[in-house]
Amino acid sequence: MGHDPIVSHAVRWRRHMLFQVLGEAGTHELLGHAEVVDAPAGTTVVSQGAPAEHFYLVLDGRMRLQVGDDCAGPSTLDVLGPGELIGQGAAAGGQPYAMSAESLEDSRLLRLDAATFRRMLEERFELTAFVLATISRRLCGLMRHLTALKMKTGGQRVADYLLGLTDAAEGPAEVRLPYDKRIIAETLGMRPETFSRALGKLRGLGVCRAGTARIRLADVGRLRDYCHLEAAEGRDARDA
Amino acid sequence: MGHDPIVSHAVRWRRHMLFQVLGEAGTHELLGHAEVVDAPAGTTVVSQGAPAEHFYLVLDGRMRLQVGDDCAGPSTLDVLGPGELIGQGAAAGGQPYAMSAESLEDSRLLRLDAATFRRMLEERFELTAFVLATISRRLCGLMRHLTALKMKTGGQRVADYLLGLTDAAEGPAEVRLPYDKRIIAETLGMRPETFSRALGKLRGLGVCRAGTARIRLADVGRLRDYCHLEAAEGRDARDA
DNA sequence: CCTGGCGCTTGATTTCCGTCAAGTCGACAT
DNA sequence: ATGTCGACTTGACGGAAATCAAGCGCCAGG
């Protein structure tokens, strides 16, 4: 299978959980109906509400997940990078897509066949468990999103986001913003202006800009306190 | 199986999709590990983040699904009535619960065993498909929730909610609010005061109170326009 | 070097909504 | 009836964020 272009693309991803679960034979079967598709920046690859005839593995680039009418106010839920799946839940359940996906930059995707996938689900329970787990994880993310939107101030959401970009548990750190601030702001449910202002207000907590798209955090611990202050006064509402 | 109390409770629900899919034998097996539990008003039956050892079928009463720390600002996602499932996704996927559930009134639930359920999933693909479909549906609901929260005004959310209570496509209609306005307000992501005010502002669009918990809509079509105005100017973003 | 475009920042103003606080309405029991 | 309690409404106020509108910094192209 060395000279098959599809397989050779996919071989970079053979360590992906999806193919681990599928096994050698299953992987080959699924890739038999697969196709690599190019998505220039701004392409809408899946549309919310459309029947899910395919699902996708991101090979290169970044994809934005969004809900609502694409025209008026696209509300960004998340940005996915290489190695992540799009539409697997809808494909597995035989439901329409629950959200839309659009490329932020020139991207490449592996398009996989939903019908084949469903057929394989009937035989491999581990595959089902895998899909359920991915959906469950996304559901949790969505939930966190929603909770933050309703119960935290803009500043706290921004601080939360910055903290998510570093591994450091405390002390100083420096993070790189992975994409345009416009996109980040949308992801956090606010306007770019508001994002900018919020960032400004965090200067008092040791957050300062350090070059294009770089931000220095003087004290991660203090930031973390700020996030959980006010919003979650009580218990161990640590996570979900 | 006539004198078994669990089965006799469940018999009212044997037409439920879950048991249809399970078949006679499967139903019997699952109910072998089941128990009817009482949940007086205010009982938290499942807690977000806890390991999912059970899932539930609502027999009587109403359960509120919520996210976030229960102490500060419980954000209501949905209210479930008899015949609906709670925690089936988490139970099937072996994940912690993605949200909490609390009884709004004295309720009765059928508690089903997650481990047994998972074992049965391995053998019955239709069961898997069923679970995937229910999760997918909930995901869509969540999405709509989130979209509304971010892109619509309070008035529009209220109008949307009222429209969801009637079958009429146009012309006049009269709806009954199914529970306390406090709960409805929470579901719509606003305070009771704001809900009341929003309802007041809709008077200009032919919405008026007609007795306790009853509301008369003079023109459903006009209301519908109002909802999709401003927020969704464009396409057929009808549903998901 | 200048210039135009674009992403980002900043300021002024308005709108929406949450909060606090008072009032009204209706149900139910004494 | 009458009183009381809880749900609902209404008003006044403040804060957060959206909107409108400049201003700034960086980079590509002339």
Coordinates of C-alpha atoms (C1' of nucleotides) in Angstrom, one line a residue:
Chain A
M1 CA 0.0 0.0 0.0
G2 CA 3.0 2.2 -0.4
H3 CA 2.1 4.1 -3.6
D4 CA -1.5 4.6 -2.9
P5 CA -1.7 8.4 -2.4
I6 CA -4.5 8.2 0.1
V7 CA -2.9 5.6 2.2
S8 CA 0.4 7.4 2.1
H9 CA -1.3 10.6 3.3
A10 CA -3.0 8.6 6.0
V11 CA 0.1 6.8 7.0
R12 CA 1.2 9.8 9.0
W13 CA -1.8 9.4 11.0
R14 CA -1.8 5.6 11.5
R15 CA -1.1 6.2 15.1
H16 CA -4.3 8.1 15.4
M17 CA -6.7 6.5 17.9
L18 CA -9.3 6.0 15.1
F19 CA -7.0 3.7 13.2
Q20 CA -5.6 2.1 16.3
V21 CA -9.1 1.0 17.1
L22 CA -10.0 0.0 13.6
G23 CA -7.0 -2.3 13.2
E24 CA -5.1 -3.0 10.0
A25 CA -7.9 -4.5 8.0
G26 CA -10.5 -2.0 9.2
T27 CA -8.3 0.9 8.4
H28 CA -7.7 -0.4 4.9
E29 CA -11.4 -0.8 4.4
L30 CA -12.3 2.7 5.6
L31 CA -9.5 4.2 3.5
G32 CA -10.9 2.4 0.4
H33 CA -13.7 4.9 0.3
A34 CA -11.6 7.9 1.4
E35 CA -10.4 10.9 -0.4
V36 CA -8.1 13.8 0.3
V37 CA -9.8 17.1 -0.2
D38 CA -8.3 20.6 -0.3
A39 CA -10.1 23.3 1.6
P40 CA -8.7 26.8 0.7
A41 CA -9.2 29.4 3.5
G42 CA -12.8 30.1 4.0
T43 CA -14.3 26.9 2.6
T44 CA -17.3 25.6 4.4
V45 CA -16.7 21.8 4.5
V46 CA -19.7 20.7 6.5
S47 CA -22.9 22.6 7.0
Q48 CA -25.0 22.5 10.1
G49 CA -28.2 20.6 9.4
A50 CA -27.0 18.8 6.3
P51 CA -27.2 15.0 6.2
A52 CA -23.8 13.5 7.3
E53 CA -22.6 11.5 4.4
H54 CA -19.0 11.9 5.3
F55 CA -16.8 12.7 8.2
Y56 CA -13.3 14.2 8.2
L57 CA -9.9 13.9 9.7
V58 CA -7.9 17.2 9.6
L59 CA -4.6 16.6 7.9
D60 CA -3.3 20.1 7.7
G61 CA -4.5 23.6 8.6
R62 CA -7.1 24.7 11.0
M63 CA -10.8 24.3 11.0
R64 CA -13.3 26.4 12.8
L65 CA -16.4 24.8 14.3
Q66 CA -19.4 27.1 14.4
V67 CA -23.1 27.2 15.0
G68 CA -26.0 29.3 13.8
D69 CA -26.5 31.1 10.5
D70 CA -23.2 31.5 8.8
C71 CA -24.2 34.9 7.4
A72 CA -25.1 37.1 10.3
G73 CA -23.1 36.1 13.4
P74 CA -21.1 33.0 13.1
S75 CA -20.5 31.8 16.7
T76 CA -17.2 30.0 16.9
L77 CA -17.2 27.0 19.2
D78 CA -13.8 25.7 18.7
V79 CA -10.8 25.5 16.4
L80 CA -9.5 22.1 15.4
G81 CA -6.0 21.3 14.2
P82 CA -4.4 18.4 12.4
G83 CA -5.3 15.0 13.8
E84 CA -8.8 15.9 14.9
L85 CA -12.1 14.6 13.7
I86 CA -15.1 16.5 12.3
G87 CA -18.6 15.1 12.1
Q88 CA -17.8 11.7 13.5
G89 CA -20.8 11.8 15.8
A90 CA -23.3 12.8 13.1
A91 CA -21.8 10.2 10.8
A92 CA -22.0 7.4 13.4
G93 CA -25.5 8.3 14.5
G94 CA -26.9 8.9 11.0
Q95 CA -27.9 12.4 12.1
P96 CA -27.4 15.7 10.3
Y97 CA -24.3 17.6 11.3
A98 CA -24.7 19.4 14.5
M99 CA -22.4 22.3 13.5
S100 CA -20.7 23.7 10.6
A101 CA -17.0 23.6 9.9
E102 CA -15.0 26.1 7.9
S103 CA -11.3 26.3 7.1
L104 CA -9.4 29.3 8.6
E105 CA -6.5 28.8 6.3
D106 CA -5.7 26.6 3.3
S107 CA -6.2 23.1 4.7
R108 CA -6.3 19.5 3.7
L109 CA -8.7 17.0 5.0
L110 CA -9.2 13.3 4.7
R111 CA -12.8 12.6 3.8
L112 CA -14.2 9.3 5.1
D113 CA -17.4 7.6 4.2
A114 CA -20.1 7.7 6.8
A115 CA -22.0 4.7 5.4
T116 CA -18.9 2.5 5.5
F117 CA -18.2 3.8 9.0
R118 CA -21.6 2.9 10.2
R119 CA -21.3 -0.5 8.8
M120 CA -18.1 -1.0 10.7
L121 CA -19.7 0.2 13.9
E122 CA -22.0 -2.7 13.8
E123 CA -19.2 -5.1 14.1
R124 CA -16.7 -3.4 16.4
F125 CA -17.8 -2.4 19.8
E126 CA -14.5 -0.7 20.6
L127 CA -15.1 1.6 17.7
T128 CA -18.5 2.6 19.1
A129 CA -16.9 3.2 22.5
F130 CA -14.3 5.4 20.8
V131 CA -16.9 7.5 19.1
L132 CA -19.0 7.8 22.2
A133 CA -15.9 9.0 24.1
T134 CA -15.1 11.6 21.5
I135 CA -18.6 12.9 21.5
S136 CA -18.7 12.9 25.2
R137 CA -15.5 14.9 25.3
R138 CA -16.9 17.5 22.9
L139 CA -20.0 17.7 24.9
C140 CA -18.0 18.5 28.0
G141 CA -16.1 21.2 26.1
L142 CA -19.3 22.6 24.9
M143 CA -20.6 22.6 28.4
R144 CA -17.6 24.4 29.8
H145 CA -18.0 26.9 27.0
L146 CA -21.6 27.6 27.9
T147 CA -20.8 27.8 31.6
A148 CA -18.0 30.3 31.1
L149 CA -20.2 32.3 28.8
K150 CA -22.9 32.7 31.4
M151 CA -21.0 32.9 34.6
K152 CA -17.7 34.6 34.0
T153 CA -16.7 38.0 33.0
G154 CA -14.8 38.7 29.8
G155 CA -11.6 39.2 31.7
Q156 CA -11.9 35.8 33.4
R157 CA -12.6 34.1 30.1
V158 CA -9.6 35.6 28.6
A159 CA -7.4 34.7 31.6
D160 CA -8.8 31.1 31.4
Y161 CA -7.9 31.0 27.7
L162 CA -4.3 32.2 28.3
L163 CA -3.9 29.7 31.1
G164 CA -5.0 26.9 28.7
L165 CA -2.0 27.8 26.4
T166 CA 0.7 27.1 28.9
D167 CA 1.8 24.0 30.8
A168 CA 3.1 25.9 33.8
A169 CA 1.2 25.4 37.0
E170 CA 2.6 28.6 38.6
G171 CA 5.3 31.2 38.3
P172 CA 5.9 33.1 35.1
A173 CA 5.2 31.9 31.6
E174 CA 5.1 33.0 28.0
V175 CA 2.4 32.0 25.6
R176 CA 1.9 32.3 21.8
L177 CA -1.6 33.1 20.5
P178 CA -2.2 30.4 17.9
Y179 CA -4.3 32.5 15.6
D180 CA -5.8 35.9 14.9
K181 CA -7.2 37.7 17.9
R182 CA -10.4 38.1 16.0
I183 CA -10.8 34.3 16.0
I184 CA -9.9 34.0 19.6
A185 CA -12.4 36.7 20.6
E186 CA -15.1 34.9 18.7
T187 CA -14.2 31.6 20.4
L188 CA -14.5 33.3 23.7
G189 CA -17.9 34.8 22.8
M190 CA -16.9 38.5 22.6
R191 CA -16.0 41.2 20.1
P192 CA -12.4 41.8 19.2
E193 CA -12.6 45.2 20.9
T194 CA -13.7 43.7 24.1
F195 CA -11.0 41.1 23.9
S196 CA -8.4 43.8 23.5
R197 CA -9.8 45.7 26.5
A198 CA -10.0 42.6 28.6
L199 CA -6.3 41.9 27.8
G200 CA -5.5 45.5 28.9
K201 CA -7.3 45.1 32.2
L202 CA -5.2 42.0 32.9
R203 CA -2.1 44.1 32.9
G204 CA -2.7 44.6 36.6
L205 CA -2.3 40.9 37.1
G206 CA 1.0 40.6 35.4
V207 CA -0.1 40.0 31.8
C208 CA 1.8 42.0 29.2
R209 CA 2.3 41.8 25.4
A210 CA 5.7 40.6 24.3
G211 CA 5.9 41.0 20.6
T212 CA 3.5 40.0 17.9
A213 CA 1.1 37.3 19.2
R214 CA 3.3 36.6 22.2
I215 CA 2.1 37.3 25.8
R216 CA 4.1 37.1 29.0
L217 CA 2.3 36.0 32.2
A218 CA 4.2 37.2 35.3
D219 CA 2.4 34.9 37.7
V220 CA 0.3 31.9 36.5
G221 CA -0.9 31.2 40.0
R222 CA -2.3 34.7 40.5
L223 CA -4.1 34.5 37.2
R224 CA -5.6 31.2 38.1
D225 CA -6.9 32.6 41.3
Y226 CA -8.5 35.5 39.4
C227 CA -10.4 33.1 37.2
H228 CA -11.9 31.1 40.0
L229 CA -12.6 34.2 42.1
E230 CA -16.1 35.6 42.1
A231 CA -17.4 33.2 39.5
A232 CA -16.8 30.0 41.5
E233 CA -16.7 31.2 45.1
G234 CA -17.7 27.9 46.6
R235 CA -16.7 24.4 46.4
D236 CA -14.5 22.2 44.4
A237 CA -16.2 23.1 41.2
R238 CA -13.0 22.2 39.7
D239 CA -14.0 20.5 36.5
A240 CA -16.6 18.2 34.9
Chain B
M1 CA -43.3 -10.8 35.6
G2 CA -46.6 -9.3 36.8
H3 CA -45.9 -9.0 40.5
D4 CA -42.4 -7.7 40.3
P5 CA -42.7 -4.1 41.4
I6 CA -39.9 -2.8 39.2
V7 CA -41.2 -4.5 36.1
S8 CA -44.7 -3.3 36.9
H9 CA -43.5 0.2 37.1
A10 CA -41.6 -0.2 33.9
V11 CA -44.5 -1.8 32.1
R12 CA -46.0 1.6 31.6
W13 CA -42.9 2.4 29.6
R14 CA -42.4 -0.8 27.7
R15 CA -43.3 1.1 24.5
H16 CA -40.4 3.4 25.2
M17 CA -37.8 3.3 22.4
L18 CA -35.2 2.0 24.8
F19 CA -37.1 -1.1 25.5
Q20 CA -38.3 -1.5 22.0
V21 CA -34.7 -1.6 20.9
L22 CA -33.7 -3.9 23.7
G23 CA -36.4 -6.5 23.0
E24 CA -38.1 -8.7 25.5
A25 CA -35.1 -10.6 26.8
G26 CA -32.8 -7.5 26.9
T27 CA -35.4 -5.5 28.7
H28 CA -35.7 -8.2 31.3
E29 CA -32.0 -8.3 31.8
L30 CA -31.6 -4.6 32.2
L31 CA -34.5 -4.4 34.6
G32 CA -32.9 -7.2 36.7
H33 CA -30.5 -4.6 37.9
A34 CA -32.9 -1.7 38.1
E35 CA -34.4 0.0 41.0
V36 CA -37.1 2.7 41.4
V37 CA -35.8 5.7 43.3
D38 CA -37.8 8.5 44.8
A39 CA -36.4 12.0 44.4
P40 CA -38.2 14.6 46.5
A41 CA -38.1 18.1 45.1
G42 CA -34.6 19.5 45.1
T43 CA -32.8 16.2 45.1
T44 CA -29.6 16.1 43.0
V45 CA -29.7 12.7 41.3
V46 CA -26.6 12.9 39.2
S47 CA -23.7 15.3 39.7
Q48 CA -21.6 16.6 36.9
G49 CA -18.2 15.0 36.9
A50 CA -19.2 12.0 39.0
P51 CA -18.5 8.6 37.4
A52 CA -21.6 7.3 35.7
E53 CA -22.5 4.0 37.4
H54 CA -26.2 4.4 36.5
F55 CA -28.5 6.1 34.1
Y56 CA -32.1 7.0 34.6
L57 CA -35.5 6.9 33.1
V58 CA -37.9 9.6 34.4
L59 CA -41.1 8.0 35.5
D60 CA -42.9 10.9 37.2
G61 CA -42.1 14.5 37.8
R62 CA -39.7 16.9 36.2
M63 CA -35.9 17.0 36.3
R64 CA -33.7 19.9 35.5
L65 CA -30.5 19.5 33.7
Q66 CA -27.8 22.0 34.7
V67 CA -24.1 22.7 34.4
G68 CA -21.6 24.5 36.5
D69 CA -21.2 24.8 40.3
D70 CA -24.5 24.1 41.9
C71 CA -23.8 26.7 44.6
A72 CA -23.2 30.0 42.7
G73 CA -25.2 30.1 39.5
P74 CA -26.8 26.9 38.4
S75 CA -27.3 27.3 34.7
T76 CA -30.3 25.3 33.5
L77 CA -30.0 23.6 30.2
D78 CA -33.3 21.8 29.9
V79 CA -36.2 20.3 31.8
L80 CA -37.0 16.7 31.2
G81 CA -40.3 15.0 31.9
P82 CA -41.5 11.4 32.2
G83 CA -40.2 9.1 29.5
E84 CA -36.9 10.9 29.1
L85 CA -33.4 9.5 29.8
I86 CA -30.7 11.0 31.9
G87 CA -27.1 10.1 31.7
Q88 CA -27.4 7.5 29.0
G89 CA -24.5 9.0 27.1
A90 CA -22.1 9.0 30.0
A91 CA -23.2 5.5 31.0
A92 CA -22.7 4.1 27.5
G93 CA -19.3 5.8 27.0
G94 CA -18.0 5.1 30.5
Q95 CA -17.4 8.8 31.0
P96 CA -18.3 10.9 33.9
Y97 CA -21.7 12.7 33.8
A98 CA -21.5 15.8 31.6
M99 CA -24.2 17.6 33.6
S100 CA -26.1 17.5 36.8
A101 CA -29.7 16.6 37.2
E102 CA -32.0 17.8 40.0
S103 CA -35.7 17.2 40.6
L104 CA -37.9 20.2 40.4
E105 CA -40.8 18.5 42.1
D106 CA -41.3 15.2 43.9
S107 CA -40.3 12.7 41.2
R108 CA -39.7 9.0 40.6
L109 CA -37.0 7.6 38.5
L110 CA -36.0 4.2 37.3
R111 CA -32.3 3.7 38.0
L112 CA -30.6 1.4 35.5
D113 CA -27.2 -0.1 35.7
A114 CA -24.5 1.4 33.5
A115 CA -22.3 -1.7 33.5
T116 CA -25.1 -4.0 32.4
F117 CA -26.0 -1.4 29.8
R118 CA -22.4 -1.3 28.5
R119 CA -22.3 -5.0 28.3
M120 CA -25.5 -5.1 26.2
L121 CA -24.2 -2.4 23.9
E122 CA -21.4 -4.7 22.9
E123 CA -23.9 -7.1 21.4
R124 CA -26.7 -5.0 20.0
F125 CA -25.8 -2.5 17.4
E126 CA -29.3 -1.0 17.2
L127 CA -28.9 -0.1 20.9
T128 CA -25.7 1.8 20.1
A129 CA -27.4 3.6 17.2
F130 CA -30.2 4.5 19.6
V131 CA -27.9 6.0 22.1
L132 CA -25.9 7.8 19.5
A133 CA -29.1 9.3 18.2
T134 CA -30.3 10.5 21.6
I135 CA -26.9 12.1 22.3
S136 CA -26.8 13.7 18.9
R137 CA -30.2 15.1 19.5
R138 CA -29.2 16.5 22.9
L139 CA -26.1 18.0 21.3
C140 CA -28.2 19.8 18.8
G141 CA -30.4 21.2 21.6
L142 CA -27.4 22.4 23.4
M143 CA -26.1 24.0 20.3
R144 CA -29.4 25.8 19.7
H145 CA -29.3 26.9 23.4
L146 CA -25.8 28.3 23.0
T147 CA -26.6 30.0 19.7
A148 CA -29.6 31.7 21.2
L149 CA -27.6 32.8 24.2
K150 CA -24.9 34.4 22.1
M151 CA -26.8 35.9 19.2
K152 CA -30.3 36.8 20.4
T153 CA -31.7 39.4 22.7
G154 CA -33.8 38.4 25.7
G155 CA -37.0 39.3 23.9
Q156 CA -36.1 37.1 21.0
R157 CA -35.3 34.1 23.3
V158 CA -38.6 34.5 25.1
A159 CA -40.5 34.8 21.8
D160 CA -38.7 31.7 20.5
Y161 CA -39.6 29.8 23.7
L162 CA -43.3 30.8 23.4
L163 CA -43.4 29.7 19.8
G164 CA -42.0 26.4 20.8
L165 CA -45.0 25.8 23.0
T166 CA -47.6 26.0 20.2
D167 CA -48.2 23.9 17.1
A168 CA -49.7 26.8 15.2
A169 CA -47.7 28.0 12.2
E170 CA -49.5 31.3 12.0
G171 CA -52.5 33.2 13.2
P172 CA -53.4 33.5 16.9
A173 CA -52.7 30.9 19.5
E174 CA -52.8 30.4 23.2
V175 CA -50.0 28.6 25.2
R176 CA -49.6 27.3 28.7
L177 CA -46.3 27.9 30.5
P178 CA -45.4 24.4 31.7
Y179 CA -43.7 25.4 34.9
D180 CA -42.7 28.3 37.1
K181 CA -41.5 31.4 35.4
R182 CA -38.4 31.3 37.5
I183 CA -37.5 28.0 35.9
I184 CA -38.3 29.2 32.4
A185 CA -36.2 32.3 32.9
E186 CA -33.3 30.2 34.0
T187 CA -33.7 27.9 31.0
L188 CA -33.5 30.9 28.8
G189 CA -30.4 32.2 30.6
M190 CA -31.9 35.2 32.2
R191 CA -33.2 36.4 35.6
P192 CA -36.9 36.3 36.4
E193 CA -37.1 40.0 36.4
T194 CA -35.6 40.2 32.9
F195 CA -38.1 37.5 31.7
S196 CA -41.0 39.5 33.0
R197 CA -39.8 42.7 31.4
A198 CA -39.1 40.9 28.1
L199 CA -42.7 39.5 28.2
G200 CA -43.9 43.0 28.8
K201 CA -42.0 44.4 25.7
L202 CA -43.6 41.7 23.6
R203 CA -47.0 43.1 24.3
G204 CA -46.4 45.3 21.2
L205 CA -46.3 42.2 19.1
G206 CA -49.6 40.8 20.3
V207 CA -48.4 38.9 23.3
C208 CA -50.7 39.2 26.4
R209 CA -51.2 37.3 29.6
A210 CA -54.4 35.4 29.7
G211 CA -54.8 34.1 33.3
T212 CA -52.3 32.3 35.4
A213 CA -49.6 30.7 33.3
R214 CA -51.6 31.2 30.1
I215 CA -50.4 33.5 27.4
R216 CA -52.3 34.6 24.3
L217 CA -50.3 35.2 21.1
A218 CA -52.2 37.4 18.6
D219 CA -50.1 36.6 15.6
V220 CA -47.7 33.7 15.5
G221 CA -46.3 34.7 12.2
R222 CA -45.4 38.1 13.4
L223 CA -43.6 36.7 16.4
R224 CA -41.7 34.3 14.3
D225 CA -40.5 37.2 12.1
Y226 CA -39.4 39.1 15.2
C227 CA -37.3 36.1 16.3
H228 CA -35.5 35.7 13.0
L229 CA -35.2 39.4 12.4
E230 CA -31.8 41.0 13.3
A231 CA -30.4 37.8 14.6
A232 CA -30.9 35.6 11.6
E233 CA -31.4 37.7 8.6
G234 CA -30.5 35.1 6.0
R235 CA -31.0 31.6 4.9
D236 CA -32.7 28.4 5.9
A237 CA -30.8 27.9 9.1
R238 CA -34.0 26.3 10.1
D239 CA -32.7 23.6 12.4
A240 CA -29.8 21.1 12.9
Chain C
dC1 C1' 11.1 56.1 1.2
dC2 C1' 6.5 56.6 1.0
dT3 C1' 1.8 54.7 0.8
dG4 C1' -2.0 51.9 1.3
dG5 C1' -4.2 48.1 3.6
dC6 C1' -5.1 45.4 7.6
dG7 C1' -5.1 43.9 12.2
dC8 C1' -5.2 45.8 16.4
dT9 C1' -6.0 49.3 20.0
dT10 C1' -8.5 53.1 22.2
dG11 C1' -12.2 56.4 23.2
dA12 C1' -17.1 57.9 23.5
dT13 C1' -21.7 56.4 23.6
dT14 C1' -25.7 53.3 24.0
dT15 C1' -28.0 49.1 25.0
dC16 C1' -28.9 45.2 27.6
dC17 C1' -29.1 43.0 31.6
dG18 C1' -28.2 42.0 36.6
dT19 C1' -29.0 43.7 41.2
dC20 C1' -31.5 45.8 45.0
dA21 C1' -35.7 47.2 46.5
dA22 C1' -40.4 48.0 46.7
dG23 C1' -44.8 47.0 45.3
dT24 C1' -49.0 43.9 43.4
dC25 C1' -51.4 39.8 42.6
dG26 C1' -53.4 35.4 43.7
dA27 C1' -53.9 31.1 46.4
dC28 C1' -54.9 29.1 50.5
dA29 C1' -55.8 28.5 55.6
dT30 C1' -57.5 30.2 59.5
Chain D
dA1 C1' -63.6 37.8 54.7
dT2 C1' -58.9 38.6 56.1
dG3 C1' -54.2 37.9 56.6
dT4 C1' -50.2 35.9 55.0
dC5 C1' -46.9 33.8 52.0
dG6 C1' -44.8 33.2 47.7
dA7 C1' -44.7 34.1 43.0
dC8 C1' -44.7 37.7 39.9
dT9 C1' -44.1 42.6 38.4
dT10 C1' -42.2 47.2 38.2
dG11 C1' -38.8 50.9 39.1
dA12 C1' -34.2 52.8 39.8
dC13 C1' -29.5 52.2 39.4
dG14 C1' -24.9 50.4 37.9
dG15 C1' -21.7 47.6 35.3
dA16 C1' -20.4 44.9 31.3
dA17 C1' -20.2 44.6 26.7
dA18 C1' -21.8 46.0 21.8
dT19 C1' -21.4 49.7 18.6
dC20 C1' -19.5 53.5 16.2
dA21 C1' -15.5 55.9 15.1
dA22 C1' -10.8 57.2 15.2
dG23 C1' -6.0 56.4 15.8
dC24 C1' -1.8 53.4 15.7
dG25 C1' 1.7 49.9 14.1
dC26 C1' 3.2 46.6 10.9
dC27 C1' 4.1 44.9 6.5
dA28 C1' 4.0 44.5 1.1
dG29 C1' 4.3 46.9 -3.1
dG30 C1' 5.3 50.7 -5.8

